[in-house]
CSV table of C-alpha atoms in Angstrom, one decimal:
chain,number,residue,atom,x,y,z
H,1,MET,CA,150.7,82.4,67.0
H,2,PRO,CA,153.3,84.8,65.5
H,3,GLU,CA,150.6,86.1,63.1
H,4,ARG,CA,148.3,86.9,66.0
H,5,ARG,CA,151.0,88.9,67.8
H,6,ARG,CA,151.7,90.8,64.7
H,7,ARG,CA,148.0,91.7,64.3
H,8,LEU,CA,147.8,93.1,67.9
H,9,ARG,CA,150.9,95.2,67.3
H,10,SER,CA,149.5,97.0,64.4
H,11,LEU,CA,148.4,100.6,64.9
H,12,ARG,CA,144.9,99.8,63.6
H,13,ALA,CA,144.4,96.9,66.0
H,14,ARG,CA,145.6,98.9,69.0
H,15,THR,CA,143.4,101.9,68.0
H,16,THR,CA,140.4,99.7,67.6
H,17,PHE,CA,141.0,98.0,70.9
H,18,GLY,CA,141.4,101.3,72.7
H,19,ALA,CA,138.2,102.8,71.1
H,20,VAL,CA,136.2,99.7,72.1
H,21,ALA,CA,137.6,99.9,75.7
H,22,LEU,CA,136.8,103.6,75.9
H,23,VAL,CA,133.2,103.1,74.6
H,24,LEU,CA,132.7,100.1,77.0
H,25,ALA,CA,133.9,102.2,80.0
H,26,ALA,CA,131.6,105.1,79.0
H,27,LEU,CA,128.6,102.8,78.7
H,28,VAL,CA,129.3,101.2,82.1
H,29,VAL,CA,129.7,104.6,83.8
H,30,GLY,CA,126.6,106.0,82.0
H,31,SER,CA,124.4,103.1,82.8
H,32,ALA,CA,125.4,103.1,86.5
H,33,ALA,CA,124.7,106.8,86.7
H,34,PHE,CA,121.3,106.3,85.0
H,35,VAL,CA,120.3,103.5,87.5
H,36,VAL,CA,121.3,105.7,90.5
H,37,VAL,CA,119.4,108.7,89.2
H,38,LEU,CA,116.4,106.7,88.3
H,39,ARG,CA,116.3,105.0,91.7
H,40,LEU,CA,116.5,108.4,93.5
H,41,VAL,CA,113.7,109.8,91.4
H,42,LEU,CA,111.5,106.8,91.9
H,43,VAL,CA,112.1,106.7,95.7
H,44,GLU,CA,111.4,110.4,96.0
H,45,GLY,CA,108.2,110.0,94.0
H,46,VAL,CA,106.9,107.2,96.2
H,47,ARG,CA,107.9,109.1,99.3
H,48,SER,CA,106.1,112.2,98.1
H,49,SER,CA,103.0,110.2,97.2
H,50,ALA,CA,103.0,108.4,100.6
H,51,GLU,CA,103.3,111.7,102.5
H,52,SER,CA,100.5,113.2,100.5
H,53,GLY,CA,98.3,110.2,101.2
H,54,LEU,CA,99.2,110.4,104.9
H,55,GLU,CA,98.2,114.1,105.0
H,56,GLN,CA,94.8,113.3,103.4
H,57,ALA,CA,94.1,110.4,105.7
H,58,THR,CA,95.1,112.5,108.7
H,59,ALA,CA,92.8,115.3,107.7
H,60,ARG,CA,89.9,112.8,107.2
H,61,VAL,CA,90.5,111.2,110.6
H,62,GLU,CA,90.8,114.6,112.4
H,63,ALA,CA,87.6,115.8,110.7
H,64,ASP,CA,85.4,112.6,110.8
H,65,GLY,CA,87.0,110.4,113.5
H,66,ALA,CA,88.8,107.1,113.2
H,67,ALA,CA,86.1,105.4,111.2
H,68,ALA,CA,86.8,107.7,108.3
H,69,VAL,CA,89.5,105.2,107.1
H,70,ASP,CA,87.1,102.3,106.6
H,71,GLY,CA,86.5,103.2,103.0
H,72,TYR,CA,90.2,103.0,101.9
H,73,ASP,CA,90.5,100.2,99.4
H,74,ASP,CA,93.9,100.4,97.6
H,75,VAL,CA,96.1,101.7,100.4
H,76,LEU,CA,97.2,100.3,103.8
H,77,VAL,CA,95.7,102.6,106.4
H,78,GLN,CA,95.3,101.9,110.1
H,79,VAL,CA,94.5,104.1,113.0
H,80,VAL,CA,96.4,102.9,116.0
H,81,GLY,CA,95.8,104.0,119.5
H,82,ASP,CA,98.5,104.9,122.1
H,83,ASP,CA,98.5,101.3,123.4
H,84,GLY,CA,99.1,99.8,120.0
H,85,GLU,CA,95.6,98.6,119.4
H,86,VAL,CA,94.1,99.1,115.9
H,87,LEU,CA,91.1,101.4,116.3
H,88,ALA,CA,90.1,101.4,112.6
H,89,HIS,CA,91.6,100.2,109.4
H,90,GLY,CA,91.1,100.3,105.6
H,91,ASP,CA,89.9,97.2,103.7
H,92,ASP,CA,93.4,95.9,103.0
H,93,ALA,CA,95.0,96.6,106.4
H,94,ASP,CA,93.5,94.1,108.8
H,95,PRO,CA,94.8,93.9,112.4
H,96,PRO,CA,97.4,93.4,114.0
H,97,ALA,CA,99.0,96.8,113.7
H,98,LEU,CA,101.5,97.2,110.8
H,99,PRO,CA,105.1,98.0,111.7
H,100,THR,CA,106.0,101.7,111.5
H,101,GLY,CA,109.2,103.2,110.3
H,102,ASP,CA,110.4,103.7,113.9
H,103,GLU,CA,110.7,100.0,114.6
H,104,PRO,CA,112.3,97.0,112.9
H,105,LEU,CA,110.2,94.6,110.9
H,106,ASP,CA,110.9,91.7,113.2
H,107,ALA,CA,109.9,93.5,116.4
H,108,ARG,CA,106.3,92.3,116.1
H,109,ARG,CA,107.1,88.6,115.7
């Protein structure tokens, strides 16, 4: 036991311990910042893509009517009337109407 205390008291041991602690702290802060920035970039990319798809679908519905969304295969598209009834939907978005961002997910249950 006394030998271990003497090793930790040496200048080399304290310097090494301090350097390791500093590098560990820098890695933790850097990785946390990386995760936060990556999440923000990915969320913004998904939001931008969804808004672009919404604009395209809206333009098709305005030009060709509600049946224009029948050909959508890879995205969830529904045309919902004022009363909440699904007027038309893409292949993967069968009725009932999907929840919107304005209502909680459990409101339809």
